[in-house]
Short mmCIF file of C-alpha atoms and ligand atoms in Angstrom, two decimals:
data_model
loop_
_atom_site.label_atom_id
_atom_site.label_comp_id
_atom_site.label_asym_id
_atom_site.label_seq_id
_atom_site.Cartn_x
_atom_site.Cartn_y
_atom_site.Cartn_z
CA MET A 19 11.88 -5.07 -28.44
CA PRO A 20 12.40 -6.60 -25.03
CA ARG A 21 10.20 -4.24 -22.56
CA GLU A 22 11.47 -2.41 -20.14
CA THR A 23 12.23 -4.10 -16.72
CA PHE A 24 10.64 -2.88 -13.30
CA TYR A 25 12.05 -4.14 -9.79
CA ILE A 26 10.37 -3.09 -7.36
CA THR A 27 10.30 -4.38 -3.81
CA THR A 28 8.94 -3.87 -0.15
CA PRO A 29 10.89 -4.54 3.04
CA ILE A 30 10.76 -8.32 3.97
CA TYR A 31 9.07 -8.49 7.30
CA TYR A 32 9.72 -9.70 10.65
CA VAL A 33 7.60 -12.94 11.37
CA ASN A 34 7.76 -12.65 15.34
CA ASP A 35 3.87 -11.86 15.10
CA LYS A 36 1.31 -11.15 13.33
CA PRO A 37 1.25 -8.56 10.22
CA HIS A 38 -0.09 -5.13 11.07
CA ILE A 39 -1.33 -2.36 9.25
CA GLY A 40 2.30 -1.24 8.82
CA HIS A 41 2.97 -4.12 6.42
CA ALA A 42 -0.37 -3.72 4.91
CA TYR A 43 1.22 -0.10 4.05
CA THR A 44 4.30 -1.17 2.23
CA SER A 45 2.60 -3.52 0.41
CA ILE A 46 -0.13 -2.03 -1.26
CA ALA A 47 1.90 1.09 -1.73
CA ALA A 48 4.53 -1.06 -3.69
CA ASP A 49 1.43 -2.89 -5.33
CA VAL A 50 0.15 0.31 -6.61
CA ILE A 51 2.95 1.06 -8.29
CA ALA A 52 3.94 -2.53 -9.53
CA ARG A 53 0.51 -2.80 -10.89
CA PHE A 54 0.92 0.92 -12.98
CA LYS A 55 3.94 -0.41 -14.33
CA HIS A 56 2.43 -2.97 -15.56
CA LEU A 57 -0.21 -1.56 -17.19
CA ASP A 58 1.92 0.88 -18.61
CA ASN A 59 4.00 -1.88 -20.56
CA PHE A 60 6.97 -2.54 -18.04
CA ASP A 61 8.57 -6.26 -17.67
CA VAL A 62 7.67 -5.71 -13.72
CA PHE A 63 8.88 -8.11 -10.76
CA PHE A 64 7.37 -7.40 -7.73
CA LEU A 65 9.15 -8.82 -4.13
CA THR A 66 8.45 -9.02 -0.78
CA GLY A 67 8.87 -11.83 1.28
CA THR A 68 9.74 -12.01 5.24
CA ASP A 69 12.96 -11.70 7.26
CA GLU A 70 12.91 -15.00 9.58
CA HIS A 71 16.05 -15.22 11.16
CA GLY A 72 17.43 -13.22 14.58
CA GLN A 73 17.29 -12.57 17.65
CA LYS A 74 13.79 -10.72 17.79
CA VAL A 75 12.59 -13.69 16.01
CA ALA A 76 14.28 -16.37 17.85
CA GLN A 77 13.09 -14.37 21.16
CA SER A 78 9.57 -14.67 20.20
CA ALA A 79 9.39 -18.40 19.15
CA ALA A 80 11.19 -19.13 22.59
CA LYS A 81 8.31 -16.77 24.41
CA HIS A 82 5.61 -19.15 22.64
CA GLY A 83 7.47 -22.50 23.44
CA LYS A 84 8.27 -23.03 20.01
CA GLU A 85 11.46 -23.73 18.09
CA PRO A 86 12.40 -20.89 15.42
CA LYS A 87 12.14 -22.95 12.42
CA GLU A 88 8.55 -24.17 13.40
CA PHE A 89 7.64 -20.79 14.89
CA VAL A 90 8.53 -19.24 11.44
CA ASP A 91 6.77 -21.69 9.21
CA SER A 92 3.29 -21.18 10.99
CA LEU A 93 3.60 -17.47 11.13
CA VAL A 94 4.76 -16.97 7.39
CA GLU A 95 1.50 -18.34 6.54
CA HIS A 96 -0.40 -14.95 7.88
CA PHE A 97 1.73 -12.97 5.81
CA LYS A 98 1.05 -15.27 2.77
CA ASP A 99 -2.73 -14.62 3.35
CA LEU A 100 -1.96 -10.68 3.84
CA GLY A 101 -0.89 -10.79 0.52
CA ARG A 102 -3.65 -12.54 -0.81
CA LYS A 103 -6.33 -10.53 1.41
CA MET A 104 -4.88 -7.12 0.13
CA ASN A 105 -4.83 -8.52 -3.64
CA LEU A 106 -1.14 -7.92 -4.04
CA SER A 107 0.62 -8.86 -7.35
CA ASN A 108 3.46 -9.91 -6.36
CA ASP A 109 5.85 -12.05 -8.78
CA CYS A 110 7.44 -13.94 -5.94
CA PHE A 111 7.54 -13.94 -2.22
CA ILE A 112 10.85 -15.09 -0.62
CA ARG A 113 11.39 -16.14 2.85
CA THR A 114 15.15 -15.54 3.91
CA THR A 115 15.41 -19.38 5.34
CA GLU A 116 14.69 -20.63 2.02
CA GLU A 117 17.95 -22.66 0.95
CA ARG A 118 18.92 -20.46 -1.76
CA HIS A 119 18.74 -17.59 0.13
CA LEU A 120 21.37 -19.14 2.27
CA GLN A 121 23.29 -20.10 -0.60
CA THR A 122 23.74 -16.13 -1.53
CA VAL A 123 24.59 -15.15 2.03
CA GLN A 124 27.34 -17.26 2.33
CA LYS A 125 28.62 -16.41 -1.10
CA VAL A 126 28.39 -12.86 -0.60
CA TRP A 127 30.02 -13.40 2.67
CA LEU A 128 32.93 -15.65 1.23
CA GLU A 129 33.48 -12.91 -1.36
CA LEU A 130 33.48 -10.13 1.08
CA GLU A 131 36.45 -12.39 2.94
CA LYS A 132 38.10 -12.55 -0.13
CA ARG A 133 38.21 -8.72 -1.14
CA GLN A 134 39.66 -8.31 2.47
CA GLU A 135 35.98 -6.35 3.49
CA ILE A 136 35.48 -8.14 6.24
CA TYR A 137 37.86 -8.49 9.51
CA LYS A 138 37.92 -10.45 12.84
CA SER A 139 37.75 -8.44 16.31
CA SER A 140 35.65 -7.87 19.37
CA TYR A 141 32.25 -5.70 19.71
CA PHE A 142 32.22 -3.81 22.37
CA GLY A 143 28.65 -1.37 22.60
CA TRP A 144 25.04 -1.20 22.41
CA TYR A 145 22.35 -3.56 20.44
CA SER A 146 18.56 -3.32 20.24
CA VAL A 147 16.87 -6.75 19.32
CA ARG A 148 13.67 -4.90 18.93
CA ASP A 149 15.29 -2.65 15.93
CA GLU A 150 18.54 -5.47 15.64
CA ALA A 151 20.68 -2.47 14.93
CA PHE A 152 23.51 -1.08 16.90
CA TYR A 153 23.77 1.96 18.56
CA SER A 154 26.66 4.35 19.45
CA GLU A 155 26.79 5.78 23.11
CA SER A 156 25.67 9.46 21.60
CA GLU A 157 22.96 8.05 19.86
CA LEU A 158 21.31 6.96 22.72
CA ILE A 159 18.37 8.69 24.52
CA ASN A 160 17.95 8.45 28.27
CA GLY A 161 19.56 4.88 27.91
CA LYS A 162 17.46 3.89 25.11
CA ALA A 163 17.83 3.28 21.32
CA PRO A 164 16.76 6.68 19.49
CA THR A 165 13.55 4.73 18.49
CA GLY A 166 12.66 4.17 22.23
CA ALA A 167 13.78 0.47 22.09
CA GLU A 168 15.72 -0.96 24.78
CA VAL A 169 19.42 -1.45 24.24
CA GLU A 170 21.55 -3.90 25.55
CA TRP A 171 25.28 -3.88 26.41
CA LEU A 172 27.23 -6.25 24.21
CA GLU A 173 30.77 -7.71 24.13
CA GLU A 174 31.72 -10.49 22.28
CA GLU A 175 33.91 -11.75 19.28
CA SER A 176 32.54 -10.23 16.05
CA TYR A 177 33.55 -9.99 12.72
CA PHE A 178 33.32 -6.15 11.20
CA PHE A 179 32.41 -5.41 7.68
CA LYS A 180 34.97 -2.44 6.99
CA LEU A 181 31.84 0.53 6.66
CA SER A 182 34.30 3.28 7.71
CA LYS A 183 36.12 2.82 4.24
CA TRP A 184 33.05 3.50 2.12
CA GLN A 185 32.03 6.60 3.87
CA ASP A 186 33.60 9.28 1.07
CA LYS A 187 32.43 6.85 -1.63
CA LEU A 188 28.80 7.06 -0.34
CA LEU A 189 28.88 10.77 0.00
CA ASP A 190 30.31 11.10 -3.01
CA PHE A 191 27.63 8.97 -4.52
CA TYR A 192 25.05 10.43 -2.72
CA HIS A 193 26.33 13.76 -4.56
CA LYS A 194 25.81 12.17 -8.17
CA ASN A 195 22.28 10.65 -7.17
CA PRO A 196 20.39 13.32 -5.77
CA ASP A 197 17.56 11.32 -6.30
CA PHE A 198 18.82 7.75 -4.57
CA VAL A 199 16.79 8.44 -1.29
CA GLY A 200 13.47 10.15 -1.19
CA PRO A 201 11.56 12.22 0.15
CA LYS A 202 14.39 14.86 0.29
CA GLU A 203 14.37 15.09 4.30
CA ARG A 204 15.43 11.41 4.79
CA TYR A 205 18.27 12.05 1.51
CA ASN A 206 19.25 15.09 4.39
CA GLU A 207 19.31 12.56 7.28
CA VAL A 208 21.32 9.93 5.28
CA ILE A 209 23.91 12.26 4.36
CA SER A 210 24.41 13.99 7.65
CA PHE A 211 24.55 10.57 9.43
CA VAL A 212 27.47 9.50 6.82
CA LYS A 213 29.13 12.70 7.41
CA SER A 214 28.85 12.44 11.01
CA GLY A 215 31.42 9.37 10.53
CA LEU A 216 30.91 5.73 9.95
CA GLU A 217 32.30 3.09 11.98
CA ASP A 218 32.70 -0.58 10.91
CA LEU A 219 29.80 -2.70 11.31
CA SER A 220 29.82 -5.71 13.31
CA VAL A 221 28.05 -8.39 11.16
CA SER A 222 28.39 -11.53 13.18
CA ARG A 223 27.39 -12.78 16.43
CA ILE A 224 28.10 -15.82 18.64
CA LYS A 225 25.68 -15.49 21.49
CA PHE A 226 23.09 -16.36 19.39
CA THR A 227 22.43 -18.89 16.69
CA TRP A 228 19.50 -18.59 14.71
CA GLY A 229 20.33 -17.39 11.47
CA VAL A 230 22.89 -17.92 8.67
CA LYS A 231 26.46 -19.42 9.85
CA VAL A 232 29.54 -17.76 8.94
CA PRO A 233 30.61 -20.43 6.51
CA SER A 234 34.45 -20.51 7.63
CA ASP A 235 33.69 -19.98 11.18
CA SER A 236 30.80 -21.65 12.20
CA VAL A 237 30.38 -20.52 15.95
CA HIS A 238 29.72 -17.34 14.30
CA THR A 239 26.17 -16.23 13.13
CA ILE A 240 25.59 -13.47 10.38
CA TYR A 241 23.91 -10.02 11.10
CA VAL A 242 20.19 -10.31 10.30
CA TRP A 243 20.33 -7.21 8.49
CA LEU A 244 23.68 -8.36 6.10
CA ASP A 245 21.70 -11.71 5.78
CA ALA A 246 18.11 -9.82 4.93
CA LEU A 247 19.03 -7.05 2.49
CA PHE A 248 20.60 -9.85 0.39
CA ASN A 249 17.18 -10.74 -0.54
CA TYR A 250 16.78 -8.70 -3.07
CA ILE A 251 19.56 -10.35 -5.36
CA THR A 252 18.95 -13.94 -4.10
CA ALA A 253 15.05 -13.34 -5.58
CA VAL A 254 16.22 -12.11 -9.14
CA GLU A 255 18.93 -14.86 -9.81
CA ASP A 256 18.97 -14.10 -13.35
CA LYS A 257 19.91 -10.73 -12.86
CA ARG A 258 17.93 -9.27 -15.76
CA TYR A 259 16.04 -7.36 -12.97
CA TRP A 260 19.06 -5.93 -11.02
CA PRO A 261 20.05 -3.11 -10.12
CA CYS A 262 16.61 -2.68 -8.62
CA ASP A 263 14.47 0.55 -9.74
CA LEU A 264 12.81 1.16 -6.43
CA HIS A 265 12.94 -0.69 -2.70
CA LEU A 266 10.00 0.87 -0.72
CA VAL A 267 10.66 0.96 3.00
CA GLY A 268 9.05 2.42 5.83
CA LYS A 269 11.23 5.68 7.54
CA ASP A 270 12.72 3.50 10.02
CA ILE A 271 14.94 1.58 8.00
CA VAL A 272 16.15 3.89 5.51
CA ARG A 273 19.71 3.97 7.56
CA PHE A 274 19.94 0.19 6.35
CA HIS A 275 18.66 0.74 3.00
CA ALA A 276 20.80 3.64 2.14
CA VAL A 277 23.95 3.30 4.10
CA TYR A 278 24.66 -0.52 4.91
CA TRP A 279 23.17 -1.75 1.43
CA PRO A 280 24.83 0.24 -0.92
CA ALA A 281 28.24 -0.13 0.99
CA PHE A 282 27.99 -3.67 0.76
CA LEU A 283 27.10 -4.07 -3.12
CA MET A 284 30.10 -1.76 -3.77
CA ALA A 285 32.21 -3.31 -1.81
CA LEU A 286 31.42 -6.47 -3.88
CA ASP A 287 31.54 -4.23 -6.98
CA TYR A 288 27.59 -4.98 -7.66
CA PRO A 289 25.59 -1.74 -9.38
CA LEU A 290 23.47 -0.57 -6.53
CA PRO A 291 19.87 0.14 -6.59
CA LYS A 292 18.13 3.43 -8.22
CA ARG A 293 16.29 4.71 -5.86
CA ILE A 294 14.99 4.12 -2.01
CA PHE A 295 11.90 5.56 -0.80
CA ALA A 296 10.53 6.08 2.38
CA HIS A 297 7.16 6.32 3.88
CA GLY A 298 6.14 7.66 7.00
CA TRP A 299 4.11 5.86 9.84
CA TRP A 300 0.67 5.32 10.71
CA LEU A 301 -0.85 6.58 13.93
CA ASN A 302 -4.30 4.93 15.08
CA GLU A 303 -6.55 7.53 16.40
CA GLY A 304 -3.71 10.19 16.72
CA GLU A 305 -1.86 7.52 19.00
CA LYS A 306 1.17 5.36 18.22
CA ILE A 307 0.16 2.23 17.39
CA SER A 308 2.21 -0.63 19.93
CA LYS A 309 1.12 -3.96 21.26
CA SER A 310 1.32 -2.57 24.85
CA LEU A 311 -1.31 0.27 23.92
CA GLY A 312 -3.34 -2.62 22.87
CA ASN A 313 -4.53 -0.28 19.43
CA VAL A 314 -2.89 -2.59 16.96
CA ILE A 315 -4.76 -2.46 13.51
CA ASP A 316 -5.40 -6.24 11.81
CA PRO A 317 -5.23 -5.32 8.48
CA ILE A 318 -7.01 -8.29 7.30
CA ALA A 319 -9.68 -7.68 10.04
CA LEU A 320 -10.04 -4.05 8.52
CA ALA A 321 -10.40 -4.72 5.35
CA GLU A 322 -13.25 -7.13 5.85
CA LYS A 323 -14.91 -4.54 7.80
CA VAL A 324 -14.59 -1.34 6.00
CA GLY A 325 -14.10 -3.16 2.09
CA LEU A 326 -10.42 -3.97 0.54
CA ASP A 327 -10.55 -1.21 -1.91
CA ASN A 328 -11.99 1.42 0.20
CA LEU A 329 -8.79 0.60 2.39
CA ARG A 330 -6.52 0.95 -0.20
CA PHE A 331 -7.78 3.95 -1.23
CA TYR A 332 -8.01 5.35 2.02
CA MET A 333 -4.51 4.66 2.61
CA ILE A 334 -2.91 5.38 -0.78
CA ARG A 335 -5.12 8.78 -1.11
CA GLU A 336 -5.17 9.95 2.60
CA VAL A 337 -1.70 10.45 3.35
CA PRO A 338 0.93 12.52 1.25
CA PHE A 339 3.15 9.66 0.09
CA GLY A 340 6.26 9.79 2.49
CA GLN A 341 4.44 11.68 5.10
CA ASP A 342 3.21 10.03 8.43
CA GLY A 343 -0.49 9.45 8.74
CA ASN A 344 -3.31 9.22 11.38
CA TYR A 345 -5.91 6.54 10.77
CA SER A 346 -9.25 7.41 11.99
CA GLN A 347 -12.90 6.55 11.37
CA ALA A 348 -14.23 9.68 10.78
CA SER A 349 -11.58 10.74 8.30
CA PHE A 350 -12.02 7.27 6.72
CA ASN A 351 -15.89 7.69 6.14
CA ALA A 352 -15.48 11.75 4.69
CA ARG A 353 -12.82 10.45 2.32
CA ILE A 354 -14.59 7.50 0.76
CA ASN A 355 -17.95 9.17 0.97
CA ALA A 356 -16.74 12.37 -0.87
CA GLU A 357 -14.47 10.50 -3.78
CA LEU A 358 -15.56 7.19 -3.97
CA ALA A 359 -19.50 7.50 -2.99
CA ASN A 360 -20.30 10.83 -4.50
CA ASN A 361 -17.73 11.62 -6.77
CA ILE A 362 -16.72 8.69 -8.95
CA GLY A 363 -19.68 6.36 -8.16
CA ASN A 364 -22.40 9.28 -8.57
CA LEU A 365 -21.03 10.07 -12.14
CA THR A 366 -21.14 6.30 -13.07
CA GLN A 367 -24.58 5.73 -11.40
CA ARG A 368 -25.83 8.99 -12.81
CA VAL A 369 -24.39 8.76 -16.29
CA VAL A 370 -24.95 4.40 -17.04
CA ALA A 371 -28.50 5.02 -15.52
CA PHE A 372 -29.30 7.86 -18.18
CA ALA A 373 -28.19 5.75 -20.97
CA VAL A 374 -29.75 2.71 -20.10
CA LYS A 375 -33.28 4.51 -19.90
CA ASN A 376 -32.67 7.22 -22.81
CA CYS A 377 -30.21 5.39 -25.06
CA GLY A 378 -31.32 2.01 -25.21
CA SER A 379 -28.82 0.31 -22.95
CA VAL A 380 -25.93 0.68 -24.74
CA VAL A 381 -23.16 3.00 -25.89
CA PRO A 382 -24.72 5.72 -28.23
CA THR A 383 -23.47 6.80 -31.49
CA PRO A 384 -22.15 10.25 -31.11
CA SER A 385 -22.25 13.25 -33.55
CA LYS A 386 -20.06 16.36 -34.27
CA PHE A 387 -18.17 16.96 -30.83
CA LEU A 388 -18.29 20.34 -29.73
CA ASP A 389 -15.14 21.65 -28.22
CA VAL A 390 -16.21 21.21 -24.38
CA ASP A 391 -16.47 17.31 -25.50
CA ASN A 392 -13.00 17.50 -27.03
CA GLU A 393 -11.44 19.39 -23.83
CA LEU A 394 -12.72 16.94 -21.49
CA LEU A 395 -11.78 13.69 -23.71
CA GLU A 396 -8.54 15.61 -23.99
CA GLU A 397 -8.12 15.83 -20.27
CA ALA A 398 -8.98 12.32 -19.54
CA TYR A 399 -7.08 11.00 -22.16
CA SER A 400 -3.98 13.09 -20.66
CA ALA A 401 -4.23 12.34 -16.99
CA VAL A 402 -2.05 9.44 -17.52
CA GLU A 403 1.15 11.23 -18.40
CA LYS A 404 0.68 13.40 -15.87
CA MET A 405 0.08 10.23 -13.61
CA ARG A 406 3.51 8.70 -14.68
CA ALA A 407 5.44 11.53 -13.77
CA LEU A 408 3.83 11.54 -9.92
CA ILE A 409 4.35 7.59 -10.00
CA ASN A 410 7.84 7.65 -10.56
CA LYS A 411 8.21 10.44 -7.90
CA GLN A 412 6.06 8.12 -5.32
CA ALA A 413 3.45 11.21 -5.04
CA LEU A 414 1.05 8.26 -5.06
CA HIS A 415 -1.80 10.62 -3.30
CA LEU A 416 -1.73 12.85 -6.39
CA ALA A 417 -1.70 10.23 -9.09
CA VAL A 418 -4.49 8.97 -7.87
CA GLY A 419 -5.99 12.53 -6.94
CA GLU A 420 -5.56 12.99 -10.82
CA VAL A 421 -8.60 10.42 -11.31
CA VAL A 422 -10.17 11.68 -8.76
CA SER A 423 -10.07 15.25 -10.56
CA LEU A 424 -11.75 14.02 -13.97
CA ALA A 425 -14.73 12.52 -11.70
CA THR A 426 -15.11 16.11 -10.66
CA LEU A 427 -14.74 17.74 -14.28
CA GLY A 428 -17.23 14.69 -15.14
CA ASN A 429 -19.88 15.69 -13.03
CA VAL A 430 -19.24 19.55 -13.46
CA PHE A 431 -19.45 18.47 -17.15
CA ILE A 432 -22.94 16.73 -17.01
CA ASP A 433 -24.44 19.44 -14.99
CA HIS A 434 -23.50 21.87 -17.66
CA GLN A 435 -24.49 20.14 -20.50
CA THR A 436 -27.62 18.89 -19.15
CA PRO A 437 -28.07 16.23 -21.54
CA TRP A 438 -31.76 15.48 -19.81
CA ARG A 439 -32.89 18.53 -21.84
CA TYR A 440 -32.37 17.16 -25.04
CA ALA A 441 -34.05 13.90 -24.24
CA LYS A 442 -37.11 15.02 -26.36
CA THR A 443 -35.34 18.20 -28.67
CA ASP A 444 -32.00 17.08 -29.78
CA ILE A 445 -31.49 13.28 -29.22
CA GLU A 446 -28.16 13.81 -30.99
CA ARG A 447 -26.72 16.13 -28.64
CA MET A 448 -27.75 13.92 -26.14
CA ASN A 449 -25.98 11.08 -27.32
CA THR A 450 -22.82 12.88 -27.77
CA ILE A 451 -22.83 14.02 -24.52
CA ILE A 452 -23.74 10.62 -22.99
CA TYR A 453 -21.16 9.04 -25.44
CA VAL A 454 -18.19 11.83 -24.00
CA LEU A 455 -19.53 11.10 -20.37
CA LEU A 456 -19.17 7.06 -20.98
CA GLU A 457 -15.72 7.59 -22.43
CA LEU A 458 -14.44 9.60 -19.42
CA ILE A 459 -15.90 6.46 -17.17
CA LYS A 460 -13.83 3.98 -19.06
CA VAL A 461 -10.73 5.89 -18.81
CA ILE A 462 -11.31 6.90 -15.00
CA ALA A 463 -11.66 2.76 -14.38
CA ILE A 464 -8.80 2.33 -16.27
CA LEU A 465 -6.65 4.48 -14.40
CA LEU A 466 -8.50 3.52 -11.15
CA LEU A 467 -6.64 -0.13 -12.07
CA PRO A 468 -3.43 0.09 -9.84
CA PHE A 469 -5.27 1.43 -6.97
CA ILE A 470 -8.78 -0.30 -6.72
CA PRO A 471 -8.09 -3.10 -9.21
CA GLU A 472 -11.52 -4.74 -7.81
CA SER A 473 -13.49 -2.01 -8.27
CA ALA A 474 -12.19 -0.73 -11.66
CA GLN A 475 -13.05 -3.89 -13.29
CA LYS A 476 -16.21 -3.51 -12.18
CA MET A 477 -16.78 -0.53 -13.65
CA LEU A 478 -15.11 -1.79 -16.95
CA ASP A 479 -17.32 -4.50 -16.58
CA ILE A 480 -19.91 -2.45 -17.63
CA PHE A 481 -18.78 -2.04 -21.04
CA GLU A 482 -17.74 -5.47 -21.31
CA ILE A 483 -13.85 -4.77 -21.26
CA GLU A 484 -12.42 -7.63 -20.00
CA LYS A 485 -8.67 -6.48 -19.96
CA ALA A 486 -7.51 -3.22 -20.34
CA ASP A 487 -4.09 -1.25 -20.40
CA PHE A 488 -2.66 1.83 -20.59
CA ALA A 489 -2.21 1.79 -24.46
CA SER A 490 -5.56 1.06 -24.82
CA ILE A 491 -6.87 4.14 -23.16
CA GLU A 492 -7.28 6.21 -26.32
CA THR A 493 -9.37 3.13 -28.13
CA ARG A 494 -12.89 4.37 -28.00
CA LEU A 495 -16.07 2.67 -26.90
CA LYS A 496 -17.64 1.14 -29.83
CA PRO A 497 -20.93 2.82 -30.56
CA GLY A 498 -24.00 0.23 -29.59
CA THR A 499 -21.84 -2.06 -27.05
CA SER A 500 -24.28 -2.84 -24.62
CA LEU A 501 -24.25 -1.29 -21.03
CA LYS A 502 -24.38 -3.88 -17.85
CA GLN A 503 -25.79 -1.92 -15.48
CA SER A 504 -24.26 -2.90 -12.56
CA GLU A 505 -24.94 -2.93 -8.38
CA ILE A 506 -23.85 0.24 -6.95
CA ILE A 507 -19.92 -0.13 -7.10
CA PHE A 508 -18.95 2.54 -4.41
CA PRO A 509 -21.50 2.49 -2.02
CA LYS A 510 -21.73 5.33 0.66
CA ILE A 511 -21.00 4.99 4.39
CA ILE A 512 -23.64 5.52 6.99
N1 MSP B 615 12.81 -7.00 8.58
C1 MSP B 615 12.64 -5.70 8.68
C2 MSP B 615 12.88 -5.47 6.94
C3 MSP B 615 13.88 -5.52 6.21
S1 MSP B 615 14.19 -5.33 4.80
C4 MSP B 615 15.61 -6.20 4.22
C5 MSP B 615 11.81 -5.02 9.35
N2 MSP B 615 10.65 -5.38 9.55
S2 MSP B 615 9.21 -5.01 10.18
O1 MSP B 615 8.44 -6.03 10.13
O2 MSP B 615 9.63 -4.60 11.54
O3 MSP B 615 8.89 -3.89 9.20
C6 MSP B 615 8.60 -3.83 7.96
C7 MSP B 615 8.00 -2.39 7.62
O4 MSP B 615 6.86 -2.24 8.59
C8 MSP B 615 8.64 -1.27 7.93
O5 MSP B 615 9.19 -0.81 6.77
C9 MSP B 615 8.19 -0.35 8.55
O6 MSP B 615 8.59 1.12 8.56
C10 MSP B 615 6.68 -0.89 8.51
N3 MSP B 615 6.08 0.03 9.56
C11 MSP B 615 5.86 -0.80 10.76
N4 MSP B 615 4.84 -0.27 11.85
C12 MSP B 615 4.14 1.02 10.76
C13 MSP B 615 3.25 1.90 11.06
N5 MSP B 615 2.87 2.09 12.18
N6 MSP B 615 2.97 2.63 10.33
C14 MSP B 615 3.57 2.27 8.82
N7 MSP B 615 4.45 1.45 8.61
C15 MSP B 615 5.09 0.82 9.48
O7 MSP B 615 11.99 -3.76 9.48
#
């Protein structure tokens, strides 16, 4: 039987500057889900990449005195490097300047024209280059975009996509698919935005040229969001993975993904993606992150400083996925010390060191399991099922929390069962307790693989398990397996 497919995407990032922590965040979250599904036997396609056209990128290139193509070619390397440094398992890295993507966009344009979904007129209105978005007069706040970005007045000939025509169909679709957008507050926002009335969308410009040309009218350049969104289709030409299972996005770009994107697809008669989930924004020590404040966080430098798996763990565990978060050194240290060092790390160290000393450095042979032993193992084996449900709701912080809880149970178990008391009196009981604990540690390691892949593998190395997946969770450790006492995997931050 062919495996079930799972297609997940990150937004494609503007290459107007080096990557920042926001880019790392979406990518790490997507990687966690992709790895989880992979371990759960799905045929995964995980896509990320770069959004290279548009005015924002062109202006940045000009500021650096470079041609746009030369500029994006140099910057894209930083984004690819980010992927390697964050240990992303993406299957493809797409660039919107690739030939295959230009072809998709032009093909789509011609099809929309053929279907009379596009017409020529003139645009009079506001545009924000920073957001690459059009805003109506009523949306402006003190002369600025609701995002705080500067806007400029545009008057030019433009092609329009008949967005207004899809208003009722979109509303109907949202009602029938209440899980299309998450979290719930974003879903409600989308509905109220569409209910407030959709205007046709300007989808071409003549005053700038860095983008895909309108195939039938080359003085026009296609609107960067129409171009960008179709990257999700370009990357899966063979269609096996479409419709996409999950588009992960930041909360600032929900409108494009939950309104424009399904409208474009409906107009083309394409199946719609199954879910769009929006995460929140990170602050830095309580302050909004911005270049002008000079508090931009470079994720590569940060990972080098604090350790990649610590960073991955912190970002996923600290903030309920979907809500805003605040990066602070104090909360970072507290989280890592409490959960990785003192809980998971401590359990592993204690048990393995004990087995090395008292069980001849091997997995001991268990005797009869008591109820408490079976209960603990049952908790361990059933965690994956709970995590599946949480991952499918993108409750990533709770999913990893399940693993933390297992370690807590393990530490309580060892304190109650006191294996050291049996070292001289009841070797069989001592061996059974240690066996159960080693088995628990193995399960914890497998469940941590999506979140902190390198450290989790180091835990598995203790048992010389080279490759594990969720199907192998209940494959018990073989008594007699030698234990490789490792370095401290989760050092405490002092
Ligand atoms: N190019 C568009 C996406 C096109 S998808 C077809 C874009 N690019 S972006 O580089 O500006 O932003 C990419 C992502 O980074 C967005 O999802 C955005 O929410 C996220 N973040 C930017 N700053 C952020 C924080 N401070 N915190 C968390 N994520 C934030 O938009």
